[in-house]
Amino acid sequence: MSEFFDALEQRDTAQRERDLMAALPLQVAHAQATSPAMREILSGVDAAAVTSRAALAKLPVTRKHELLERQVAQRASDAFGGFSSLVRGPAMRRIYASPGPIYEPDGGTPDYWRSARALYAAGFRAGDLVHNSFSYHMTPGAFIMESGAHAIGCTVFPAGIGQTEQQLQAIAELRSNAYVGTPSFLRILVEKAQETSTDISSMRKAMTGGEALPPSLRDWFAERGMAVYQSYATADLGLIAYETSARQGLVLDEGVIVEIVRPGTGEPVPEGEVGEVVVTTLNRGYPLIRFGTGDLSALMPGACPTGRTNGRIRGWLGRADQTTKIRGMFVHPSQVADIAKRFPEVVKARLVVSGEMANDVMTLQVEAHGTPQGLDARIGEAIRDVTKLRGDVLLVAPGSLPNDGKVIEDARSYK
């Protein structure tokens, strides 16, 4: 039995890039033609010219708060804010609500969110009975995983959330051998089973999402006979990346183009540097171009040891939205980026806010080539110009700032 879901996972790296770049201008044109919101966002863009990552990087990034703002503004006429190209009927089987609320469409195609590839990498196979503990109420999480399980040929028990005792009874009596849901609820199930002497030994594999899966918790499950994997997916984009048996980062899905950009900007960062995950999906029904997830990660060098040839990311490393209130004023990562752009000597900048409550100290730490006379004073003036606040400037050597994706660090004491 093949370890791979399909041949796309083993494509020659150069061939995959050619395929993605050939699909990209067609998707941009499709978004402009069928999605009123993307048509406005991409106004003036020549779709036929977007045939490289460099060209893609010149397009604007749309972030989730902007999607919500458009939806709210158009509630009376279009619940999706002009982003969906689907129409109600067979092509739109369901509508979901995520916190906000943000409404998302469910297309009529099998494995709409492409989660089957992640489940297959976790060992899910036809005939498995999958215990699905994601919520079936309003949100799409349960359906994202259920559609992928069905694409593989699994049977699904729609457990949903809560009612731990009844869920354990179902696992014990039905002999479910696979789990999808959050890792925290799986731990609750395992601990409750131990407490009540309920036999859930049939459960041997799991695909988790919605939360981080730290190595310590993964090892805890392994000690109890469960191989637990993690996936990275969103309601807007579907599957973005997934873990494999190599346990070395998350492999990118074949249906998306992923960039890592400096928070607050749309500028791609070098491989290995932490930044915001920005995704262009090839989904025709919800054609989001350069959608900012708000999540931090970093690209990893090389390919997965399992033989999957797509790129990898390190996994979820935090949130990119680091907007912070300082002396009563909001300061955004984009403002820090604006300050840095004004000076060609600046390589990287990090705003550190320290001090105690009501006594904020703002210091812009700046990696710069050399120490041009008066650079710190000129940067100080730019800080006041952009943020309307006074701040100190600390020049440091290139490469000395932490590689954690933080553009604004809140180091204040709140005692």
Coordinates of C-alpha atoms in Angstrom, one line a residue, residues 90-277:
P90 CA -25.7 22.4 -5.4
A91 CA -22.4 24.3 -5.7
M92 CA -22.7 25.6 -2.1
R93 CA -23.7 22.7 0.2
R94 CA -23.4 24.5 3.5
I95 CA -22.6 27.9 5.0
Y96 CA -20.5 28.1 8.2
A97 CA -19.9 30.8 10.9
S98 CA -16.5 31.3 12.5
P99 CA -15.9 33.7 15.4
G100 CA -16.6 37.3 14.2
P101 CA -18.9 36.1 12.8
I102 CA -17.1 35.4 9.5
Y103 CA -19.2 33.3 7.1
E104 CA -17.6 30.7 4.9
P105 CA -19.0 28.7 2.0
D106 CA -18.7 24.9 1.6
G107 CA -18.3 24.0 -2.1
G108 CA -20.0 21.0 -3.7
T109 CA -16.8 19.2 -4.6
P110 CA -15.5 16.1 -2.8
D111 CA -12.7 16.8 -0.2
Y112 CA -13.4 20.6 -0.7
W113 CA -10.7 21.5 1.9
R114 CA -8.2 18.9 0.7
S115 CA -7.8 17.4 4.2
A116 CA -7.6 13.8 2.9
R117 CA -3.9 14.3 2.2
A118 CA -3.2 15.1 5.8
L119 CA -5.2 12.2 7.1
Y120 CA -3.5 9.8 4.7
A121 CA -0.1 10.9 5.9
A122 CA -1.3 10.1 9.5
G123 CA -2.1 6.6 8.5
F124 CA -5.8 6.9 7.9
R125 CA -7.0 4.3 5.3
A126 CA -10.2 3.0 3.7
G127 CA -12.3 1.1 6.2
D128 CA -11.1 3.0 9.3
L129 CA -13.8 4.2 11.7
V130 CA -13.0 7.8 12.5
H131 CA -14.2 9.3 15.8
N132 CA -14.7 13.0 14.9
S133 CA -14.7 15.2 18.0
F134 CA -14.6 18.6 16.2
S135 CA -17.7 20.7 16.6
Y136 CA -20.6 20.1 14.1
H137 CA -22.3 23.2 15.4
M138 CA -22.1 26.2 13.0
T139 CA -18.3 26.0 12.5
P140 CA -16.6 24.0 9.7
G141 CA -13.9 22.1 11.6
A142 CA -15.8 18.8 11.8
F143 CA -16.8 18.9 8.1
I144 CA -13.3 19.8 7.0
M145 CA -12.0 16.5 8.5
E146 CA -15.1 14.5 7.7
S147 CA -14.9 15.3 4.0
G148 CA -11.2 14.2 3.9
A149 CA -12.0 11.0 5.7
H150 CA -14.8 10.2 3.3
A151 CA -12.4 10.9 0.3
I152 CA -10.1 8.2 1.7
G153 CA -13.0 5.7 2.3
C154 CA -13.3 6.0 6.0
T155 CA -16.5 5.7 8.0
V156 CA -17.1 8.6 10.4
F157 CA -18.8 8.8 13.9
P158 CA -20.0 12.4 14.3
A159 CA -19.2 12.7 18.0
G160 CA -18.9 16.5 18.2
I161 CA -17.8 18.1 21.5
G162 CA -18.7 17.4 25.1
Q163 CA -20.5 14.4 26.6
T164 CA -17.2 12.7 27.4
E165 CA -18.8 9.6 29.0
Q166 CA -21.0 8.9 25.9
Q167 CA -18.1 9.5 23.6
L168 CA -16.0 6.9 25.5
Q169 CA -18.9 4.5 25.4
A170 CA -19.1 4.9 21.6
I171 CA -15.4 4.3 21.1
A172 CA -15.5 1.2 23.3
E173 CA -18.5 -0.3 21.7
L174 CA -17.9 0.7 18.0
R175 CA -14.1 0.1 18.3
S176 CA -13.2 3.3 16.6
N177 CA -9.5 3.1 15.5
A178 CA -8.9 6.7 14.5
Y179 CA -9.6 10.2 16.0
V180 CA -9.9 13.7 14.7
G181 CA -10.3 16.7 17.0
T182 CA -8.2 18.9 19.3
P183 CA -5.3 17.3 21.2
S184 CA -6.6 18.6 24.5
F185 CA -9.9 16.8 24.2
L186 CA -8.2 13.6 23.1
R187 CA -6.2 13.8 26.3
I188 CA -9.4 14.3 28.3
L189 CA -10.8 11.2 26.7
V190 CA -7.7 9.1 27.4
E191 CA -7.5 10.2 31.1
K192 CA -11.2 9.6 31.6
A193 CA -10.9 6.2 30.0
Q194 CA -8.1 5.3 32.5
E195 CA -10.1 6.7 35.4
T196 CA -13.3 4.7 34.5
S197 CA -11.4 1.6 33.2
T198 CA -13.0 2.0 29.7
D199 CA -11.3 0.1 27.0
I200 CA -10.4 2.4 24.1
S201 CA -7.4 0.4 23.1
S202 CA -8.8 0.2 19.5
M203 CA -7.8 3.9 19.1
R204 CA -4.3 3.9 17.6
K205 CA -4.0 7.0 15.4
A206 CA -5.1 10.6 15.4
M207 CA -5.1 13.7 13.4
T208 CA -5.4 16.8 15.6
G209 CA -5.9 20.5 14.8
G210 CA -7.3 23.7 16.2
E211 CA -4.5 23.9 18.8
A212 CA -0.7 23.4 19.0
L213 CA 0.5 19.8 19.6
P214 CA 3.7 20.2 21.7
P215 CA 6.2 17.4 21.4
S216 CA 5.7 16.6 25.1
L217 CA 2.0 15.9 24.6
R218 CA 2.7 13.9 21.4
D219 CA 5.1 11.7 23.4
W220 CA 2.5 11.3 26.1
F221 CA 0.1 9.9 23.6
A222 CA 2.8 7.6 22.1
E223 CA 3.4 6.2 25.6
R224 CA -0.2 5.1 25.6
G225 CA -0.1 3.5 22.1
M226 CA -1.4 6.4 20.0
A227 CA 0.4 7.9 17.0
V228 CA -0.9 11.4 17.0
Y229 CA -0.2 13.9 14.1
Q230 CA -1.1 17.6 13.6
S231 CA -2.4 19.5 10.6
Y232 CA -2.6 23.2 9.8
A233 CA -5.8 24.3 8.2
T234 CA -8.2 27.2 8.2
A235 CA -11.9 27.6 7.3
D236 CA -10.9 30.2 4.7
L237 CA -8.1 28.2 3.0
G238 CA -8.6 24.5 3.8
L239 CA -5.4 22.5 4.4
I240 CA -2.2 24.5 4.4
A241 CA 0.3 21.9 5.7
Y242 CA 0.4 18.6 7.5
E243 CA 2.7 16.4 9.6
T244 CA 4.2 13.2 8.4
S245 CA 5.9 10.2 10.0
A246 CA 9.2 12.0 9.8
R247 CA 8.0 14.4 12.5
Q248 CA 10.2 17.1 10.9
G249 CA 8.0 20.2 10.3
L250 CA 4.8 20.3 8.3
V251 CA 4.7 19.5 4.6
L252 CA 2.9 22.1 2.4
D253 CA -0.3 21.0 0.7
E254 CA -0.3 20.7 -3.1
G255 CA -3.3 23.1 -3.5
V256 CA -1.8 26.3 -2.1
I257 CA 1.1 28.7 -2.7
V258 CA 2.6 29.7 0.6
E259 CA 4.8 32.7 1.4
I260 CA 6.4 33.8 4.7
V261 CA 6.3 37.6 5.0
R262 CA 7.6 40.1 7.5
P263 CA 4.7 40.9 9.9
G264 CA 2.9 44.1 9.0
T265 CA 4.1 43.9 5.4
G266 CA 3.8 41.8 2.3
E267 CA 7.5 41.3 1.9
P268 CA 8.8 37.7 1.8
V269 CA 11.5 37.0 4.3
P270 CA 14.5 34.7 3.7
E271 CA 14.2 30.9 4.2
G272 CA 14.4 30.1 7.9
E273 CA 13.3 33.6 9.1
V274 CA 10.1 33.6 11.1
G275 CA 7.3 35.6 9.6
E276 CA 3.5 35.6 8.8
V277 CA 2.1 32.8 6.8

